[in-house]
Tab-separated table of C-alpha atoms and ligand atoms in Angstrom:
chain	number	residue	atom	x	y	z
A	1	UNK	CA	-39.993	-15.213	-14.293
A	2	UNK	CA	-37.275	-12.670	-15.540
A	3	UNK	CA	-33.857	-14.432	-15.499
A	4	UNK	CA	-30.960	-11.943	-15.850
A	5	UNK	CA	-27.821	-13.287	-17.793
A	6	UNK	CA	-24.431	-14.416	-15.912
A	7	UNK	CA	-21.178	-14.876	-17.491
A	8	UNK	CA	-18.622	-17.003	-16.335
A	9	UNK	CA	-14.635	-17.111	-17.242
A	10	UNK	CA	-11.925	-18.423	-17.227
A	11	UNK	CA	-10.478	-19.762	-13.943
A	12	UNK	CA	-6.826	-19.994	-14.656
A	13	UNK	CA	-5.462	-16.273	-15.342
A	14	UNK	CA	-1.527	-15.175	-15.496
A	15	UNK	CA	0.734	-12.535	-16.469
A	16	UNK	CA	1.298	-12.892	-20.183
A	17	UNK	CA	3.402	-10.565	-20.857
A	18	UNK	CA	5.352	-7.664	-18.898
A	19	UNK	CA	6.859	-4.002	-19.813
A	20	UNK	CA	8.110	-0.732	-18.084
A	21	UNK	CA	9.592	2.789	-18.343
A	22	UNK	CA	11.804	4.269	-16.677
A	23	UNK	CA	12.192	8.192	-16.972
A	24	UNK	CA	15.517	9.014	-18.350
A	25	UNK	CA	16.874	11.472	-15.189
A	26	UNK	CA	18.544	10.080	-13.068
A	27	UNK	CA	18.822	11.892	-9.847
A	28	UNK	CA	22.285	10.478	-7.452
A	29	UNK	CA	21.995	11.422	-3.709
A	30	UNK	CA	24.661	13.512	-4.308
A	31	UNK	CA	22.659	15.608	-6.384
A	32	UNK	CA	19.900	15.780	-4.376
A	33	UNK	CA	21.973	16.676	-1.080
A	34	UNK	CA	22.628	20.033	-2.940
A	35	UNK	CA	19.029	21.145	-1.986
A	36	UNK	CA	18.666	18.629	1.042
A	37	UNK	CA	19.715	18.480	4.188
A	38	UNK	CA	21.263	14.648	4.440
A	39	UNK	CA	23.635	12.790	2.966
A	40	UNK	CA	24.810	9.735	0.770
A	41	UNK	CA	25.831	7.837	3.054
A	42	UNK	CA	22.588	8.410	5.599
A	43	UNK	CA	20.693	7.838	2.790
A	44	UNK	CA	21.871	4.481	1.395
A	45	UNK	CA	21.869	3.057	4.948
A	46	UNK	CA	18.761	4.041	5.996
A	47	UNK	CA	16.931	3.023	2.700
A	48	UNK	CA	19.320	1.304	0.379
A	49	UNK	CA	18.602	4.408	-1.968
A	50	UNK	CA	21.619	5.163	-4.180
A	51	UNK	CA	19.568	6.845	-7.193
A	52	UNK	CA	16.009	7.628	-8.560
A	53	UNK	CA	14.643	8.841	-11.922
A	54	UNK	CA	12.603	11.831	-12.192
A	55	UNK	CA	10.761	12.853	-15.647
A	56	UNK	CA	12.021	15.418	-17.672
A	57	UNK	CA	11.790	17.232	-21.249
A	58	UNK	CA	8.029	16.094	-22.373
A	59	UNK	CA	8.309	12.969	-20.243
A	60	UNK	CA	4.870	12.979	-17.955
A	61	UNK	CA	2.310	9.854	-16.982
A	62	UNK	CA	0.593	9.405	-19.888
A	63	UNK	CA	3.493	9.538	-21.933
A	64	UNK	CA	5.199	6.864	-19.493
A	65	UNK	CA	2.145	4.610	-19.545
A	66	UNK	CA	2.100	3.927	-23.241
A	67	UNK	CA	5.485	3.213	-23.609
A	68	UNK	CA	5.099	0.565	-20.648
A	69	UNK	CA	1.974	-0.773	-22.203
A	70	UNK	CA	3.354	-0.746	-25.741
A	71	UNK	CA	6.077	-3.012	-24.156
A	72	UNK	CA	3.867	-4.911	-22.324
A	73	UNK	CA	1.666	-5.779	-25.066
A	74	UNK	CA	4.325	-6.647	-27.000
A	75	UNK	CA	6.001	-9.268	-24.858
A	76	UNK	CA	2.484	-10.702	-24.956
A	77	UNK	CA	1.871	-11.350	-28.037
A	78	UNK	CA	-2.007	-10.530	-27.308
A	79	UNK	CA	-3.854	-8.919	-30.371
A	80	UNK	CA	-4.470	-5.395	-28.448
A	81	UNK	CA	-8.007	-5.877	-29.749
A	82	UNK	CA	-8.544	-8.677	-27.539
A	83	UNK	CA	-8.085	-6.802	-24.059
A	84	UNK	CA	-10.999	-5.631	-22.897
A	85	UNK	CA	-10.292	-3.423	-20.073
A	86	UNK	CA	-7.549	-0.991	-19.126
A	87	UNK	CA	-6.908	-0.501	-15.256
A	88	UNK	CA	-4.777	2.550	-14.326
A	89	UNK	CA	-2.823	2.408	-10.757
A	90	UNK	CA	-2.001	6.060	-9.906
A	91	UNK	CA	-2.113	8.557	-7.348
A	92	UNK	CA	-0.241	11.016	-8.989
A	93	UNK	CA	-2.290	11.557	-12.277
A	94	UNK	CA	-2.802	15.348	-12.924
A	95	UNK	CA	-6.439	15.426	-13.075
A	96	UNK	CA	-8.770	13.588	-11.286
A	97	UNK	CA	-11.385	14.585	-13.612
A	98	UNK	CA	-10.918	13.239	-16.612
A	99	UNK	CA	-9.150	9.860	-14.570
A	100	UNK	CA	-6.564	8.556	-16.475
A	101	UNK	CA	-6.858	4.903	-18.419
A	102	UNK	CA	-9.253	6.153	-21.053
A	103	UNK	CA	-6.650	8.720	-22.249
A	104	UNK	CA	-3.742	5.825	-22.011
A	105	UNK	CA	-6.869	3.509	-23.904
A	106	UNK	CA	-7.453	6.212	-26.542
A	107	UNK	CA	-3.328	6.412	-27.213
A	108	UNK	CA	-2.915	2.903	-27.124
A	109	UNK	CA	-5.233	2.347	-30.140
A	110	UNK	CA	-7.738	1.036	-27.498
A	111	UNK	CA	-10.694	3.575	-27.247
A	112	UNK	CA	-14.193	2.392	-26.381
A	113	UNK	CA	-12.953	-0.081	-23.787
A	114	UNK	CA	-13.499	-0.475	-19.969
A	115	UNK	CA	-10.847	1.982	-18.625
A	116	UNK	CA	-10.752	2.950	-15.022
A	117	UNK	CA	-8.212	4.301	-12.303
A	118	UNK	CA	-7.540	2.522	-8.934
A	119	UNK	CA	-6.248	4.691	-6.250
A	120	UNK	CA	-4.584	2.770	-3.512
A	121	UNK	CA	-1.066	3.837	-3.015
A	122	UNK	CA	1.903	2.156	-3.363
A	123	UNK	CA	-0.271	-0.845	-2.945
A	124	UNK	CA	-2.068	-0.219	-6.133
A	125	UNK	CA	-0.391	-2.476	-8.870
A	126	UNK	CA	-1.870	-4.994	-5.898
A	127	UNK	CA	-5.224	-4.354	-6.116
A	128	UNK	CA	-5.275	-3.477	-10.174
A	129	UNK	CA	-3.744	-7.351	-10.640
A	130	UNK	CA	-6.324	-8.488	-8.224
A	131	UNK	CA	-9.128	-6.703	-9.746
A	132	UNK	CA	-8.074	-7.695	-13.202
A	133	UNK	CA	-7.578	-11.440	-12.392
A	134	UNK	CA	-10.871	-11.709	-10.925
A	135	UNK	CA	-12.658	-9.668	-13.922
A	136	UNK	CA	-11.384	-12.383	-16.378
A	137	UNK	CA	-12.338	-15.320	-13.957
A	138	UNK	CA	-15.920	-14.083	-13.630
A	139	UNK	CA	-15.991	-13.360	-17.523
A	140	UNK	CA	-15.951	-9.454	-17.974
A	141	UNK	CA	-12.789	-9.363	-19.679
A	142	UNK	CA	-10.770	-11.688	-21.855
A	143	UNK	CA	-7.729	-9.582	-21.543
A	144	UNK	CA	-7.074	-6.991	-18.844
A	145	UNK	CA	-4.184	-4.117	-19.536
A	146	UNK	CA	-3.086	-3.235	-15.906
A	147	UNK	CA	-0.813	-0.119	-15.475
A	148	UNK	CA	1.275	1.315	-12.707
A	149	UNK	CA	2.437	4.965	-12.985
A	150	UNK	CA	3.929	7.717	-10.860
A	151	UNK	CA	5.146	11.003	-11.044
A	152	UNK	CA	5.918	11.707	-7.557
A	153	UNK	CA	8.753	14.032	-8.263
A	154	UNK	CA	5.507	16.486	-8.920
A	155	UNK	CA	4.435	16.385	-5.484
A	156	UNK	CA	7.517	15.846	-3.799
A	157	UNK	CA	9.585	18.521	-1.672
A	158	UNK	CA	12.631	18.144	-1.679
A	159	UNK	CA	14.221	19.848	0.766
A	160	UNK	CA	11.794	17.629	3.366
A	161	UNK	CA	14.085	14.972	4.984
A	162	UNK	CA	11.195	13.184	5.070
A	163	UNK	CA	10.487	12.029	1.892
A	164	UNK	CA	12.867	14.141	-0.305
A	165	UNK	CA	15.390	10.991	-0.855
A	166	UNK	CA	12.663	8.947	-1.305
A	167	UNK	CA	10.228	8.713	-4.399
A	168	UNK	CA	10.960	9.078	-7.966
A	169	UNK	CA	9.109	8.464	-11.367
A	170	UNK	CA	8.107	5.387	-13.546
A	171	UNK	CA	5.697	3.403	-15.080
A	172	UNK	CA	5.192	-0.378	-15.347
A	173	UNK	CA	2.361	-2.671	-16.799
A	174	UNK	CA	1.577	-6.206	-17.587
A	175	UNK	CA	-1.253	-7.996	-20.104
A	176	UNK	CA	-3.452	-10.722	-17.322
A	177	UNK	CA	-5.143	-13.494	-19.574
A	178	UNK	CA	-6.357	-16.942	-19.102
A	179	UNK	CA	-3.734	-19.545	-18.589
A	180	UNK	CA	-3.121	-23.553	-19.233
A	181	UNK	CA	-2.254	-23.270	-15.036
A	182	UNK	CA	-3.241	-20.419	-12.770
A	183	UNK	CA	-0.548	-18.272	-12.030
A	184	UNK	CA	-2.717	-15.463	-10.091
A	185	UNK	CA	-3.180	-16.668	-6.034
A	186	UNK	CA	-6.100	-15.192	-4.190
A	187	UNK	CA	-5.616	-11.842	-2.763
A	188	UNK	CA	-4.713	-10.815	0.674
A	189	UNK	CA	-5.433	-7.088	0.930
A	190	UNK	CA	-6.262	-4.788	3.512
A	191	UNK	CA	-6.390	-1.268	4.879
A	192	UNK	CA	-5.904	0.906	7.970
A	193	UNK	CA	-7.449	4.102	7.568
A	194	UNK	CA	-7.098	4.864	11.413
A	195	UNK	CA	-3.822	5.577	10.392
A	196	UNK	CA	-4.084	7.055	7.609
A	197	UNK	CA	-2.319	10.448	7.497
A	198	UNK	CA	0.759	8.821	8.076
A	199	UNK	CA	1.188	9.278	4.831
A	200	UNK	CA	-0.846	12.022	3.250
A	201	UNK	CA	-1.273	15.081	1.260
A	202	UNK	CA	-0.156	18.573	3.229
A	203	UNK	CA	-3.554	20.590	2.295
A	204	UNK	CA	-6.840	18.696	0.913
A	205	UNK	CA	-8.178	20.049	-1.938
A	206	UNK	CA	-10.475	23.094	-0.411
A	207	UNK	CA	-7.552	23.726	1.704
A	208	UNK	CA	-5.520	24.304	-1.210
A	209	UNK	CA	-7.857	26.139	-3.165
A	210	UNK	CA	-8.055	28.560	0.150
A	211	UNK	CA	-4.575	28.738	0.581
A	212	UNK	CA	-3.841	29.723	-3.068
A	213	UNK	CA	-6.772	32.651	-3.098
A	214	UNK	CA	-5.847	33.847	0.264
A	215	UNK	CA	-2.103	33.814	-1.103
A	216	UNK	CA	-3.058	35.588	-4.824
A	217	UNK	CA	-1.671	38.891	-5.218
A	218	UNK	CA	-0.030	39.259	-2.522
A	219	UNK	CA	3.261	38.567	-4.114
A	220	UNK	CA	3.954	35.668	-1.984
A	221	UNK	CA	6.884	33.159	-3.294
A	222	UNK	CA	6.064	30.218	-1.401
A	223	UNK	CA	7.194	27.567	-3.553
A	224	UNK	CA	5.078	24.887	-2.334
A	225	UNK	CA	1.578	26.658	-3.162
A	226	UNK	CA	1.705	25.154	-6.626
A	227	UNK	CA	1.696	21.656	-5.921
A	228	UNK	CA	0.199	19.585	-3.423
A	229	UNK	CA	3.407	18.006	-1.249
A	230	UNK	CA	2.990	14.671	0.355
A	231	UNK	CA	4.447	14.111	3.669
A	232	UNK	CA	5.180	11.219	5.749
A	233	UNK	CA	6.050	10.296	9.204
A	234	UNK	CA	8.307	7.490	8.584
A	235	UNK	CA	8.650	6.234	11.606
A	236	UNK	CA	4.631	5.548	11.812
A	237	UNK	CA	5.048	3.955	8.836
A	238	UNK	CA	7.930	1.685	9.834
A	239	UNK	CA	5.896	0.612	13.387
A	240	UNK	CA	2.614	-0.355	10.903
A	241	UNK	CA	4.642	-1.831	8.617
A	242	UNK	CA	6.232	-4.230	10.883
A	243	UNK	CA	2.998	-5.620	12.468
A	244	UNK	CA	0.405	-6.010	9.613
A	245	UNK	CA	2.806	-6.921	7.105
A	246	UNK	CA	4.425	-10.051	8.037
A	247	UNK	CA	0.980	-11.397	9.206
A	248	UNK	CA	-0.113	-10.860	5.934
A	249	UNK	CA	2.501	-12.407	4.009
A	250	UNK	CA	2.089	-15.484	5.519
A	251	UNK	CA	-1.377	-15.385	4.887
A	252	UNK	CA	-0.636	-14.876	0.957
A	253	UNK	CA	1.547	-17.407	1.031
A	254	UNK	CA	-0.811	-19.608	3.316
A	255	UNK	CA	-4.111	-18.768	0.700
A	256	UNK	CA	-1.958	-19.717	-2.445
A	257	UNK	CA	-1.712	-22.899	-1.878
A	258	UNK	CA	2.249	-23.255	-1.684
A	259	UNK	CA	4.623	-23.414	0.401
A	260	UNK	CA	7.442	-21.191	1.833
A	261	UNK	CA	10.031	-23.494	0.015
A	262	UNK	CA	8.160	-23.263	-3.287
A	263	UNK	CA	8.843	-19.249	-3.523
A	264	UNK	CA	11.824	-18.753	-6.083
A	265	UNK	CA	11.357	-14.846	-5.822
A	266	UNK	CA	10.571	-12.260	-3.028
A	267	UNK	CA	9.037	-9.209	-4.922
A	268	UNK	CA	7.867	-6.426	-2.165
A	269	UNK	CA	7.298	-3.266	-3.066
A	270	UNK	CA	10.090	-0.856	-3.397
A	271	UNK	CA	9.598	1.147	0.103
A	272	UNK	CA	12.881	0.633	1.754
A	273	UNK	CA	15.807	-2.074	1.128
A	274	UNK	CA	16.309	-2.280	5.036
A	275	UNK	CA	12.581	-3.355	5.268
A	276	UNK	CA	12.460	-5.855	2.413
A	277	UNK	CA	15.339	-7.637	3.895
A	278	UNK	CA	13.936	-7.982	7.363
A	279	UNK	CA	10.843	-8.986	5.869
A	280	UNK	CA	12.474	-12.095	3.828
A	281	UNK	CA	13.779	-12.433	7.049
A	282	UNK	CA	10.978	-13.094	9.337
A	283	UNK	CA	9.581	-15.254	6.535
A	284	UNK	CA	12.152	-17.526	6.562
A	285	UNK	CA	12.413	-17.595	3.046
A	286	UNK	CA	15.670	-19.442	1.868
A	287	UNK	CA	19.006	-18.399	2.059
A	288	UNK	CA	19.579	-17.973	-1.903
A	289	UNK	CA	15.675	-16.809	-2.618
A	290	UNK	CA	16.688	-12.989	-4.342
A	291	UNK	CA	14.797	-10.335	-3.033
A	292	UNK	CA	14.325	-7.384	-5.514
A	293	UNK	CA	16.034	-4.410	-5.038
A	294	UNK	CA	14.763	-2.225	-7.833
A	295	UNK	CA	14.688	0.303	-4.799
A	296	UNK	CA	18.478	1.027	-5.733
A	297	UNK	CA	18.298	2.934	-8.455
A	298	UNK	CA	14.991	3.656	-8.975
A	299	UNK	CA	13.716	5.156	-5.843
A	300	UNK	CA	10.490	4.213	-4.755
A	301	UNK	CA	7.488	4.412	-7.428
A	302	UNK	CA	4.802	3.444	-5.685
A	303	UNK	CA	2.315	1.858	-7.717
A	304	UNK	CA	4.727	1.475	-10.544
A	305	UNK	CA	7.352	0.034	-8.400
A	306	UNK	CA	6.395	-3.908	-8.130
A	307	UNK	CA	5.996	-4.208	-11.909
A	308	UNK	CA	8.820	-1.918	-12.572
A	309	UNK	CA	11.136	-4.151	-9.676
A	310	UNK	CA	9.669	-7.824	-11.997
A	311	UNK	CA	11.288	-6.287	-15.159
A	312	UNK	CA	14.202	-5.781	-13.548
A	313	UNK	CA	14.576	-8.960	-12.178
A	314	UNK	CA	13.976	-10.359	-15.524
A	315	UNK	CA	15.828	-8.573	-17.947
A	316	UNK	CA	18.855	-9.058	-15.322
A	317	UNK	CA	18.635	-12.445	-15.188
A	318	UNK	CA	17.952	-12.496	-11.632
A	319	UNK	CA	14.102	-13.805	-12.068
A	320	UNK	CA	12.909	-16.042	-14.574
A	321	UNK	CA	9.311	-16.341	-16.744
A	322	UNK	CA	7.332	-19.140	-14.889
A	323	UNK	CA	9.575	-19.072	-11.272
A	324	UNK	CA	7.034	-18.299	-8.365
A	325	UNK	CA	7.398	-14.708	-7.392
A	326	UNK	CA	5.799	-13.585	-3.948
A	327	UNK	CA	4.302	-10.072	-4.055
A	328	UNK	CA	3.479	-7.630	-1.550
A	329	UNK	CA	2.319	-3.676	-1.966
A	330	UNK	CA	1.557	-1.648	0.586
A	331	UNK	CA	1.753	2.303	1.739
A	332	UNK	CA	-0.587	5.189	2.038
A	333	UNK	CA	-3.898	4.376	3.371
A	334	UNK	CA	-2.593	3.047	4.868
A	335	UNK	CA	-2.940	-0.245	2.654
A	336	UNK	CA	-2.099	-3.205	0.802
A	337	UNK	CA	-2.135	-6.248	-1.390
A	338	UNK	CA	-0.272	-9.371	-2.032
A	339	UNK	CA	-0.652	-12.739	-4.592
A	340	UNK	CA	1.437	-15.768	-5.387
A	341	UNK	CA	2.291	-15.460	-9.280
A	342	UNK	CA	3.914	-16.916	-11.912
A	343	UNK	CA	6.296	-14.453	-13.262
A	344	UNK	CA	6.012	-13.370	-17.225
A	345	UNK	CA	9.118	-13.584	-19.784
A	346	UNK	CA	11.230	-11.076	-19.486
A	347	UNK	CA	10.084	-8.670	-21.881
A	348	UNK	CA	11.063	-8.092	-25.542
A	349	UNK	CA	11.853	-4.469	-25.207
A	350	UNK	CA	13.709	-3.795	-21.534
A	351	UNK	CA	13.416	-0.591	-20.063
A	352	UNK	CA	17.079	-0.007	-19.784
B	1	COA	N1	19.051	12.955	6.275
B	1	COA	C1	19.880	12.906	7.336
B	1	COA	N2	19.452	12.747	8.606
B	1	COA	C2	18.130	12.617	8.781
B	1	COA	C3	17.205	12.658	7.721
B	1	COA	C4	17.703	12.839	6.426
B	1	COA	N3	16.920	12.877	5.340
B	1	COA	N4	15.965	12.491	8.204
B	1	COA	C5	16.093	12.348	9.543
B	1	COA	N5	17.407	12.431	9.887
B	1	COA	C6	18.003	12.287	11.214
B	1	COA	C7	17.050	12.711	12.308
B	1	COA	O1	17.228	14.066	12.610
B	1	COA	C8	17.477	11.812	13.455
B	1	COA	O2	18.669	12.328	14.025
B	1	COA	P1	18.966	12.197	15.616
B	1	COA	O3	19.098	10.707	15.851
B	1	COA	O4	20.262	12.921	15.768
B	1	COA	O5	17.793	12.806	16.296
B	1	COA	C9	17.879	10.500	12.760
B	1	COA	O6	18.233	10.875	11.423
B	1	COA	C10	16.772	9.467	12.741
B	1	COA	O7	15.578	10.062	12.209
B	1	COA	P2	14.271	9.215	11.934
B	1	COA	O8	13.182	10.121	11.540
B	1	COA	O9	14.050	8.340	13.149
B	1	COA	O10	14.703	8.348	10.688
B	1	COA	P3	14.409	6.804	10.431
B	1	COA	O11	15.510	5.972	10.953
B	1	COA	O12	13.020	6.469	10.867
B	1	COA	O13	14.505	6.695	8.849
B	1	COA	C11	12.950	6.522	7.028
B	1	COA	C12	13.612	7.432	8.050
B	1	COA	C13	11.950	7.331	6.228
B	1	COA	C14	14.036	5.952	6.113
B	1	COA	C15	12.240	5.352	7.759
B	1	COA	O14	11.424	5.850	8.790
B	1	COA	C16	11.386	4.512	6.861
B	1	COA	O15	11.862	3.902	5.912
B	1	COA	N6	10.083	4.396	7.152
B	1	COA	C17	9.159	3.633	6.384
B	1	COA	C18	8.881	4.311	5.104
B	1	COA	C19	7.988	3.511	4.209
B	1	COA	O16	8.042	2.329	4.167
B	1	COA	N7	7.166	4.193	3.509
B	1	COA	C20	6.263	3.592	2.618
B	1	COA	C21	6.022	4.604	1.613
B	1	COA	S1	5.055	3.898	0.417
């Protein structure tokens, strides 16, 4: 009788340790309004957008996921030689082929270890934590590196009134590890892929391989033919948003084991201000429970935004290391993911 091996880890898993980076453009919606059609003031009350940050100079990805890493494993205090696998959250890396978290490995001083993207949207940070929790409870990984990073200033037009006001740039990451008491719930994820292009790319891939022959030579000066523009129908967005989500924040909240009263922090992703109010809301969560608002001046990052919204929480002083944070990601997918968690100190190097 052949008997394959097993391995078996450690149950208890946290964030040790937490760091970001924010690109150093920073974009009012004045400045935008030059090229689109809209306005401060329709902005700001519509998505509680005053700013974002868009790279510049030789700022990019990769360069903005090692500096959050370097941060992140730094507030740790984890030997880098201990972590064992490096999960990338992006949609917005420049190549699919090569992916990206064995080129952020190999600059981190980390080559030869398990490095792998996860493409899930804005909910990605969701699903990397989840992923990475669950690799060190079933023993694959001591230490897991998990990274959110966008550049959606590449892909973003922005004259579209759309999503023009919308995204911006950044990275965040944090070092999971095992933990005197858990401070990783179970995940509550989903997806919706019925409505999917509610948030999607303009062309596929072939299409805009066609589209760019068909277009060669013939002088054209379409602007958008060199990247590949997301669009989004809001409103969609808004109507899905409102139904699945607060169903599945209670169940987060419901599978974690504590109780409405016991959340200290509300940490959604960074979508839209007016939404993560109405959400806190709806959950009854208490009157004096803060609900990040990285949104503000950072735009929305998608996967980078829940990690990037923690720092800021915690270098402000508005979170602490060890309060109970609730989480939620979601977006294009349509999908997303939420946990419980213990929050990490705030980190030694801030982002700003
Ligand atoms: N600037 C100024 N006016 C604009 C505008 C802009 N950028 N975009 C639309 N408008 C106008 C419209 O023309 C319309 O005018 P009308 O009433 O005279 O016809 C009005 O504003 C309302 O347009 P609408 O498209 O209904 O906007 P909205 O209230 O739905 O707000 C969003 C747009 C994007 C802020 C909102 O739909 C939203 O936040 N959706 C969810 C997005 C989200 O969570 N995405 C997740 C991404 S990960």
């Amino acid at each position: 009788m052949v008997s394959i091996a097993s391995t078996r880890g450690h149950q208890n898993v946290s964030m040790l340790g937490i760091g970001a980076y924010r690109p150093k453009r920073l974009i009012s919606n004045d400045e935008l309004c030059e090229v689109l059609d809209s306005s401060d003031e329709w902005i700001y009350e519509r998505s509680g957008i005053r700013n974002r940050r868009w790279i510049s100079g030789d700022e990019s990805s990769r360069q903005m996921a090692v500096a959050a890493s370097e941060r992140a494993i730094q507030s740790s205090g984890i030997d880098r030689a201990e972590i064992g696998a490096v999960i990338l959250a992006t949609s917005t890396w420049k190549t699919l082929v090569p992916h990206g978290a064995p080129i952020v490995a190999h600059d981190l001083g980390m080559n030869g270890v398990a490095a792998f993207d996860i493409t899930a949207g804005c909910a990605g940070f969701g699903y990397g934590l989840s992923v990475a929790a669950d690799h060190i409870r079933a023993g694959s990984a001591k230490y897991v590196l998990v990274i959110g990073v966008e550049t959606m200033s590449l892909g973003l037009d922005p004259t579209d009134r759309g999503t023009g006001f919308i995204f911006g740039d950044g990275a965040g990451a944090v070092v999971v590890g095992p933990s005197e008491e858990n401070g990783i719930s179970p995940t509550v994820w989903g997806s919706d892929g019925e409505n999917s292009t509610a948030i999607s790319q303009e062309y596929d891939l072939v299409e805009y391989m066609d589209r760019a022959e068909r277009l060669q030579g013939t002088g054209s000066t379409d602007e958008k033919v060199g990247r590949l523009v997301i669009r989004m129908d809001g409103q969609r967005v808004f109507r899905w948003a409102a139904i699945t989500l607060p169903k599945a924040l209670r169940s987060v909240i419901e599978s974690s084991g504590v109780s409405a009263e016991d959340i200290d922090v509300f940490i959604p992703h960074q979508a839209n201000g007016r939404i993560n109010d109405l959400m806190k809301k709806n959950l009854g969560l208490g009157e004096g429970v803060p609900v990040a608002n990285d949104i503000e001046n950072t735009g929305n990052t998608s996967a980078a935004s829940i990690p990037l919204a923690i720092e800021e929480m915690l270098v402000t002083g508005k979170a602490k290391g060890g309060q109970i944070a609730l989480l939620l990601g979601f977006g294009a997918g349509l999908s997303y993911a939420g946990q419980v968690v213990k929050l990490p100190p705030a980190p030694v190097e801030p982002s700003f």
